[in-house]
Amino acid sequence: QVHVVESGGGSVQAGGSLTLNCTASECETRRCCMAWYRRRPGQEREEVATIETDGRPIYKYTVKDRFIISQDKTKSILNLQMTSLTPEDTAMYYCAAEYISTSDFRRGDRCYRLYIHETFPYWGQGTQVTVSS
């Protein structure tokens, strides 16, 4: 079990910034993949960003030049810095996590596969981001 907790959501005006944080304490002692997703009003959940085991960030194309994903040294905290926010970024943002094996870690594409197929088994409750025009 991985306990995933998001924080940092809020309300901002268009053009503003927010930083979301995700904590998965079990990932401090075991290798994990973690990722950010969001569900915009009336739409299905969509991927936002993840970090591959080799440290490469992977972004949805609509946020690539505005969001920055990062991880702390313990690999148990995943941050999402969001800038130049627009009303289209209004959504419930979710963090997801999964343990991975050493072989998956070395293979270097496990996080991407979990991310693109949305097959993470552990999810947080979400944090709301509202951007007003």
mmCIF file with all atom_site columns, C-alpha atoms in Angstrom:
data_model
loop_
_atom_site.group_PDB
_atom_site.id
_atom_site.type_symbol
_atom_site.label_atom_id
_atom_site.label_alt_id
_atom_site.label_comp_id
_atom_site.label_asym_id
_atom_site.label_entity_id
_atom_site.label_seq_id
_atom_site.pdbx_PDB_ins_code
_atom_site.Cartn_x
_atom_site.Cartn_y
_atom_site.Cartn_z
_atom_site.occupancy
_atom_site.B_iso_or_equiv
_atom_site.pdbx_formal_charge
_atom_site.auth_seq_id
_atom_site.auth_comp_id
_atom_site.auth_asym_id
_atom_site.auth_atom_id
_atom_site.pdbx_PDB_model_num
ATOM 1   C CA . GLN A 1 1   ? 0.000   0.000  0.000   1.00 0.00 ? 1   GLN A CA 1
ATOM 2   C CA . VAL A 1 2   ? 1.197   3.518  -0.783  1.00 0.00 ? 2   VAL A CA 1
ATOM 3   C CA . HIS A 1 3   ? -0.508  6.400  0.947   1.00 0.00 ? 3   HIS A CA 1
ATOM 4   C CA . VAL A 1 4   ? -0.670  9.301  -1.472  1.00 0.00 ? 4   VAL A CA 1
ATOM 5   C CA . VAL A 1 5   ? -1.518  12.792 -0.249  1.00 0.00 ? 5   VAL A CA 1
ATOM 6   C CA . GLU A 1 6   ? -1.785  15.887 -2.428  1.00 0.00 ? 6   GLU A CA 1
ATOM 7   C CA . SER A 1 7   ? -1.664  19.502 -1.277  1.00 0.00 ? 7   SER A CA 1
ATOM 8   C CA . GLY A 1 8   ? -1.184  22.995 -2.650  1.00 0.00 ? 8   GLY A CA 1
ATOM 9   C CA . GLY A 1 9   ? -4.345  23.522 -4.656  1.00 0.00 ? 9   GLY A CA 1
ATOM 10  C CA . GLY A 1 10  ? -6.279  26.766 -4.549  1.00 0.00 ? 10  GLY A CA 1
ATOM 11  C CA . SER A 1 11  ? -7.827  29.574 -6.539  1.00 0.00 ? 11  SER A CA 1
ATOM 12  C CA . VAL A 1 12  ? -5.813  31.925 -8.716  1.00 0.00 ? 12  VAL A CA 1
ATOM 13  C CA . GLN A 1 13  ? -6.425  34.349 -11.522 1.00 0.00 ? 13  GLN A CA 1
ATOM 14  C CA . ALA A 1 14  ? -5.420  33.615 -15.087 1.00 0.00 ? 14  ALA A CA 1
ATOM 15  C CA . GLY A 1 15  ? -1.705  34.085 -15.533 1.00 0.00 ? 15  GLY A CA 1
ATOM 16  C CA . GLY A 1 16  ? -1.007  33.113 -11.955 1.00 0.00 ? 16  GLY A CA 1
ATOM 17  C CA . SER A 1 17  ? 1.019   30.259 -10.504 1.00 0.00 ? 17  SER A CA 1
ATOM 18  C CA . LEU A 1 18  ? 0.547   27.425 -8.048  1.00 0.00 ? 18  LEU A CA 1
ATOM 19  C CA . THR A 1 19  ? 2.741   24.604 -6.824  1.00 0.00 ? 19  THR A CA 1
ATOM 20  C CA . LEU A 1 20  ? 1.195   21.245 -6.001  1.00 0.00 ? 20  LEU A CA 1
ATOM 21  C CA . ASN A 1 21  ? 2.870   18.764 -3.708  1.00 0.00 ? 21  ASN A CA 1
ATOM 22  C CA . CYS A 1 22  ? 2.394   15.022 -3.454  1.00 0.00 ? 22  CYS A CA 1
ATOM 23  C CA . THR A 1 23  ? 3.713   12.919 -0.624  1.00 0.00 ? 23  THR A CA 1
ATOM 24  C CA . ALA A 1 24  ? 4.047   9.142  -0.740  1.00 0.00 ? 24  ALA A CA 1
ATOM 25  C CA . SER A 1 25  ? 6.053   8.312  2.355   1.00 0.00 ? 25  SER A CA 1
ATOM 26  C CA . GLU A 1 26  ? 6.496   4.636  1.515   1.00 0.00 ? 26  GLU A CA 1
ATOM 27  C CA . CYS A 1 27  ? 8.460   5.679  -1.578  1.00 0.00 ? 27  CYS A CA 1
ATOM 28  C CA . GLU A 1 28  ? 11.264  6.916  0.609   1.00 0.00 ? 28  GLU A CA 1
ATOM 29  C CA . THR A 1 29  ? 12.264  3.317  1.347   1.00 0.00 ? 29  THR A CA 1
ATOM 30  C CA . ARG A 1 30  ? 11.111  1.574  -1.817  1.00 0.00 ? 30  ARG A CA 1
ATOM 31  C CA . ARG A 1 31  ? 11.462  2.527  -5.461  1.00 0.00 ? 31  ARG A CA 1
ATOM 32  C CA . CYS A 1 32  ? 8.313   4.062  -6.916  1.00 0.00 ? 32  CYS A CA 1
ATOM 33  C CA . CYS A 1 33  ? 6.925   5.741  -9.950  1.00 0.00 ? 33  CYS A CA 1
ATOM 34  C CA . MET A 1 34  ? 4.741   8.781  -9.292  1.00 0.00 ? 34  MET A CA 1
ATOM 35  C CA . ALA A 1 35  ? 2.700   10.993 -11.595 1.00 0.00 ? 35  ALA A CA 1
ATOM 36  C CA . TRP A 1 36  ? 0.213   13.855 -11.776 1.00 0.00 ? 36  TRP A CA 1
ATOM 37  C CA . TYR A 1 37  ? -3.182  13.642 -13.433 1.00 0.00 ? 37  TYR A CA 1
ATOM 38  C CA . ARG A 1 38  ? -6.176  15.936 -13.547 1.00 0.00 ? 38  ARG A CA 1
ATOM 39  C CA . ARG A 1 39  ? -9.892  15.797 -14.200 1.00 0.00 ? 39  ARG A CA 1
ATOM 40  C CA . ARG A 1 40  ? -11.341 18.963 -15.692 1.00 0.00 ? 40  ARG A CA 1
ATOM 41  C CA . PRO A 1 41  ? -15.061 19.693 -15.253 1.00 0.00 ? 41  PRO A CA 1
ATOM 42  C CA . GLY A 1 42  ? -17.153 17.407 -17.430 1.00 0.00 ? 42  GLY A CA 1
ATOM 43  C CA . GLN A 1 43  ? -14.130 15.595 -18.822 1.00 0.00 ? 43  GLN A CA 1
ATOM 44  C CA . GLU A 1 44  ? -12.302 12.345 -18.245 1.00 0.00 ? 44  GLU A CA 1
ATOM 45  C CA . ARG A 1 45  ? -9.162  12.157 -16.198 1.00 0.00 ? 45  ARG A CA 1
ATOM 46  C CA . GLU A 1 46  ? -6.032  12.962 -18.197 1.00 0.00 ? 46  GLU A CA 1
ATOM 47  C CA . GLU A 1 47  ? -2.316  12.659 -17.650 1.00 0.00 ? 47  GLU A CA 1
ATOM 48  C CA . VAL A 1 48  ? -0.335  15.764 -16.791 1.00 0.00 ? 48  VAL A CA 1
ATOM 49  C CA . ALA A 1 49  ? 3.258   14.802 -16.002 1.00 0.00 ? 49  ALA A CA 1
ATOM 50  C CA . THR A 1 50  ? 5.579   12.171 -14.587 1.00 0.00 ? 50  THR A CA 1
ATOM 51  C CA . ILE A 1 51  ? 9.283   11.602 -14.036 1.00 0.00 ? 51  ILE A CA 1
ATOM 52  C CA . GLU A 1 52  ? 10.985  8.523  -15.469 1.00 0.00 ? 52  GLU A CA 1
ATOM 53  C CA . THR A 1 53  ? 13.412  6.504  -13.358 1.00 0.00 ? 53  THR A CA 1
ATOM 54  C CA . ASP A 1 54  ? 16.371  8.160  -15.075 1.00 0.00 ? 54  ASP A CA 1
ATOM 55  C CA . GLY A 1 55  ? 15.073  11.574 -14.063 1.00 0.00 ? 55  GLY A CA 1
ATOM 56  C CA . ARG A 1 56  ? 13.536  12.578 -17.390 1.00 0.00 ? 56  ARG A CA 1
ATOM 57  C CA . PRO A 1 57  ? 10.354  14.626 -17.022 1.00 0.00 ? 57  PRO A CA 1
ATOM 58  C CA . ILE A 1 58  ? 7.462   13.678 -19.275 1.00 0.00 ? 58  ILE A CA 1
ATOM 59  C CA . TYR A 1 59  ? 4.650   16.168 -19.876 1.00 0.00 ? 59  TYR A CA 1
ATOM 60  C CA . LYS A 1 60  ? 1.291   16.358 -21.579 1.00 0.00 ? 60  LYS A CA 1
ATOM 61  C CA . TYR A 1 61  ? 1.858   18.603 -24.582 1.00 0.00 ? 61  TYR A CA 1
ATOM 62  C CA . THR A 1 62  ? -0.618  21.237 -23.395 1.00 0.00 ? 62  THR A CA 1
ATOM 63  C CA . VAL A 1 63  ? 1.352   21.918 -20.201 1.00 0.00 ? 63  VAL A CA 1
ATOM 64  C CA . LYS A 1 64  ? 4.898   21.252 -21.373 1.00 0.00 ? 64  LYS A CA 1
ATOM 65  C CA . ASP A 1 65  ? 6.065   24.859 -21.500 1.00 0.00 ? 65  ASP A CA 1
ATOM 66  C CA . ARG A 1 66  ? 4.207   25.981 -18.385 1.00 0.00 ? 66  ARG A CA 1
ATOM 67  C CA . PHE A 1 67  ? 4.516   23.240 -15.780 1.00 0.00 ? 67  PHE A CA 1
ATOM 68  C CA . ILE A 1 68  ? 7.630   21.821 -14.141 1.00 0.00 ? 68  ILE A CA 1
ATOM 69  C CA . ILE A 1 69  ? 7.607   18.465 -12.373 1.00 0.00 ? 69  ILE A CA 1
ATOM 70  C CA . SER A 1 70  ? 10.282  17.684 -9.808  1.00 0.00 ? 70  SER A CA 1
ATOM 71  C CA . GLN A 1 71  ? 11.095  15.219 -7.073  1.00 0.00 ? 71  GLN A CA 1
ATOM 72  C CA . ASP A 1 72  ? 12.930  15.676 -3.811  1.00 0.00 ? 72  ASP A CA 1
ATOM 73  C CA . LYS A 1 73  ? 16.049  13.700 -2.903  1.00 0.00 ? 73  LYS A CA 1
ATOM 74  C CA . THR A 1 74  ? 14.086  11.072 -1.021  1.00 0.00 ? 74  THR A CA 1
ATOM 75  C CA . LYS A 1 75  ? 11.931  10.417 -4.120  1.00 0.00 ? 75  LYS A CA 1
ATOM 76  C CA . SER A 1 76  ? 8.875   10.455 -1.896  1.00 0.00 ? 76  SER A CA 1
ATOM 77  C CA . ILE A 1 77  ? 7.703   13.982 -2.694  1.00 0.00 ? 77  ILE A CA 1
ATOM 78  C CA . LEU A 1 78  ? 6.580   14.940 -6.188  1.00 0.00 ? 78  LEU A CA 1
ATOM 79  C CA . ASN A 1 79  ? 6.038   18.611 -6.946  1.00 0.00 ? 79  ASN A CA 1
ATOM 80  C CA . LEU A 1 80  ? 4.273   20.296 -9.836  1.00 0.00 ? 80  LEU A CA 1
ATOM 81  C CA . GLN A 1 81  ? 5.050   23.956 -10.425 1.00 0.00 ? 81  GLN A CA 1
ATOM 82  C CA . MET A 1 82  ? 2.311   25.453 -12.567 1.00 0.00 ? 82  MET A CA 1
ATOM 83  C CA . THR A 1 83  ? 2.743   28.836 -14.224 1.00 0.00 ? 83  THR A CA 1
ATOM 84  C CA . SER A 1 84  ? 0.797   30.916 -16.735 1.00 0.00 ? 84  SER A CA 1
ATOM 85  C CA . LEU A 1 85  ? -2.363  29.199 -15.588 1.00 0.00 ? 85  LEU A CA 1
ATOM 86  C CA . THR A 1 86  ? -5.503  29.523 -17.691 1.00 0.00 ? 86  THR A CA 1
ATOM 87  C CA . PRO A 1 87  ? -9.136  28.712 -16.911 1.00 0.00 ? 87  PRO A CA 1
ATOM 88  C CA . GLU A 1 88  ? -8.619  25.520 -18.944 1.00 0.00 ? 88  GLU A CA 1
ATOM 89  C CA . ASP A 1 89  ? -6.280  24.326 -16.183 1.00 0.00 ? 89  ASP A CA 1
ATOM 90  C CA . THR A 1 90  ? -9.172  24.331 -13.711 1.00 0.00 ? 90  THR A CA 1
ATOM 91  C CA . ALA A 1 91  ? -9.412  20.751 -12.493 1.00 0.00 ? 91  ALA A CA 1
ATOM 92  C CA . MET A 1 92  ? -9.075  18.343 -9.639  1.00 0.00 ? 92  MET A CA 1
ATOM 93  C CA . TYR A 1 93  ? -5.424  17.324 -9.666  1.00 0.00 ? 93  TYR A CA 1
ATOM 94  C CA . TYR A 1 94  ? -4.500  13.819 -8.565  1.00 0.00 ? 94  TYR A CA 1
ATOM 95  C CA . CYS A 1 95  ? -1.223  12.200 -7.695  1.00 0.00 ? 95  CYS A CA 1
ATOM 96  C CA . ALA A 1 96  ? -0.647  8.502  -8.284  1.00 0.00 ? 96  ALA A CA 1
ATOM 97  C CA . ALA A 1 97  ? 2.079   6.079  -7.226  1.00 0.00 ? 97  ALA A CA 1
ATOM 98  C CA . GLU A 1 98  ? 3.232   2.526  -7.639  1.00 0.00 ? 98  GLU A CA 1
ATOM 99  C CA . TYR A 1 99  ? 6.125   0.448  -6.356  1.00 0.00 ? 99  TYR A CA 1
ATOM 100 C CA . ILE A 1 100 ? 8.533   -0.778 -9.015  1.00 0.00 ? 100 ILE A CA 1
ATOM 101 C CA . SER A 1 101 ? 11.147  -3.519 -9.087  1.00 0.00 ? 101 SER A CA 1
ATOM 102 C CA . THR A 1 102 ? 14.878  -3.012 -9.477  1.00 0.00 ? 102 THR A CA 1
ATOM 103 C CA . SER A 1 103 ? 14.713  -4.440 -12.981 1.00 0.00 ? 103 SER A CA 1
ATOM 104 C CA . ASP A 1 104 ? 11.951  -2.010 -13.912 1.00 0.00 ? 104 ASP A CA 1
ATOM 105 C CA . PHE A 1 105 ? 13.972  0.803  -12.438 1.00 0.00 ? 105 PHE A CA 1
ATOM 106 C CA . ARG A 1 106 ? 16.944  -0.109 -14.596 1.00 0.00 ? 106 ARG A CA 1
ATOM 107 C CA . ARG A 1 107 ? 14.837  -0.620 -17.697 1.00 0.00 ? 107 ARG A CA 1
ATOM 108 C CA . GLY A 1 108 ? 13.953  3.070  -17.656 1.00 0.00 ? 108 GLY A CA 1
ATOM 109 C CA . ASP A 1 109 ? 10.433  3.153  -19.096 1.00 0.00 ? 109 ASP A CA 1
ATOM 110 C CA . ARG A 1 110 ? 8.235   1.773  -16.326 1.00 0.00 ? 110 ARG A CA 1
ATOM 111 C CA . CYS A 1 111 ? 7.000   5.146  -15.120 1.00 0.00 ? 111 CYS A CA 1
ATOM 112 C CA . TYR A 1 112 ? 6.061   6.205  -18.627 1.00 0.00 ? 112 TYR A CA 1
ATOM 113 C CA . ARG A 1 113 ? 4.108   2.989  -19.202 1.00 0.00 ? 113 ARG A CA 1
ATOM 114 C CA . LEU A 1 114 ? 2.210   3.345  -15.928 1.00 0.00 ? 114 LEU A CA 1
ATOM 115 C CA . TYR A 1 115 ? 1.561   7.002  -16.730 1.00 0.00 ? 115 TYR A CA 1
ATOM 116 C CA . ILE A 1 116 ? 0.364   6.671  -20.299 1.00 0.00 ? 116 ILE A CA 1
ATOM 117 C CA . HIS A 1 117 ? -1.899  3.708  -19.516 1.00 0.00 ? 117 HIS A CA 1
ATOM 118 C CA . GLU A 1 118 ? -3.103  5.179  -16.186 1.00 0.00 ? 118 GLU A CA 1
ATOM 119 C CA . THR A 1 119 ? -2.456  1.897  -14.429 1.00 0.00 ? 119 THR A CA 1
ATOM 120 C CA . PHE A 1 120 ? -1.180  3.288  -11.136 1.00 0.00 ? 120 PHE A CA 1
ATOM 121 C CA . PRO A 1 121 ? -2.921  1.400  -8.307  1.00 0.00 ? 121 PRO A CA 1
ATOM 122 C CA . TYR A 1 122 ? -2.484  4.040  -5.607  1.00 0.00 ? 122 TYR A CA 1
ATOM 123 C CA . TRP A 1 123 ? -4.143  7.427  -5.843  1.00 0.00 ? 123 TRP A CA 1
ATOM 124 C CA . GLY A 1 124 ? -4.645  10.424 -3.614  1.00 0.00 ? 124 GLY A CA 1
ATOM 125 C CA . GLN A 1 125 ? -7.927  12.191 -2.924  1.00 0.00 ? 125 GLN A CA 1
ATOM 126 C CA . GLY A 1 126 ? -7.024  15.098 -5.166  1.00 0.00 ? 126 GLY A CA 1
ATOM 127 C CA . THR A 1 127 ? -6.490  18.823 -4.731  1.00 0.00 ? 127 THR A CA 1
ATOM 128 C CA . GLN A 1 128 ? -8.652  21.391 -6.478  1.00 0.00 ? 128 GLN A CA 1
ATOM 129 C CA . VAL A 1 129 ? -7.164  24.061 -8.717  1.00 0.00 ? 129 VAL A CA 1
ATOM 130 C CA . THR A 1 130 ? -9.470  26.839 -9.885  1.00 0.00 ? 130 THR A CA 1
ATOM 131 C CA . VAL A 1 131 ? -8.298  29.474 -12.350 1.00 0.00 ? 131 VAL A CA 1
ATOM 132 C CA . SER A 1 132 ? -10.540 32.459 -12.938 1.00 0.00 ? 132 SER A CA 1
ATOM 133 C CA . SER A 1 133 ? -10.428 34.695 -15.999 1.00 0.00 ? 133 SER A CA 1
#
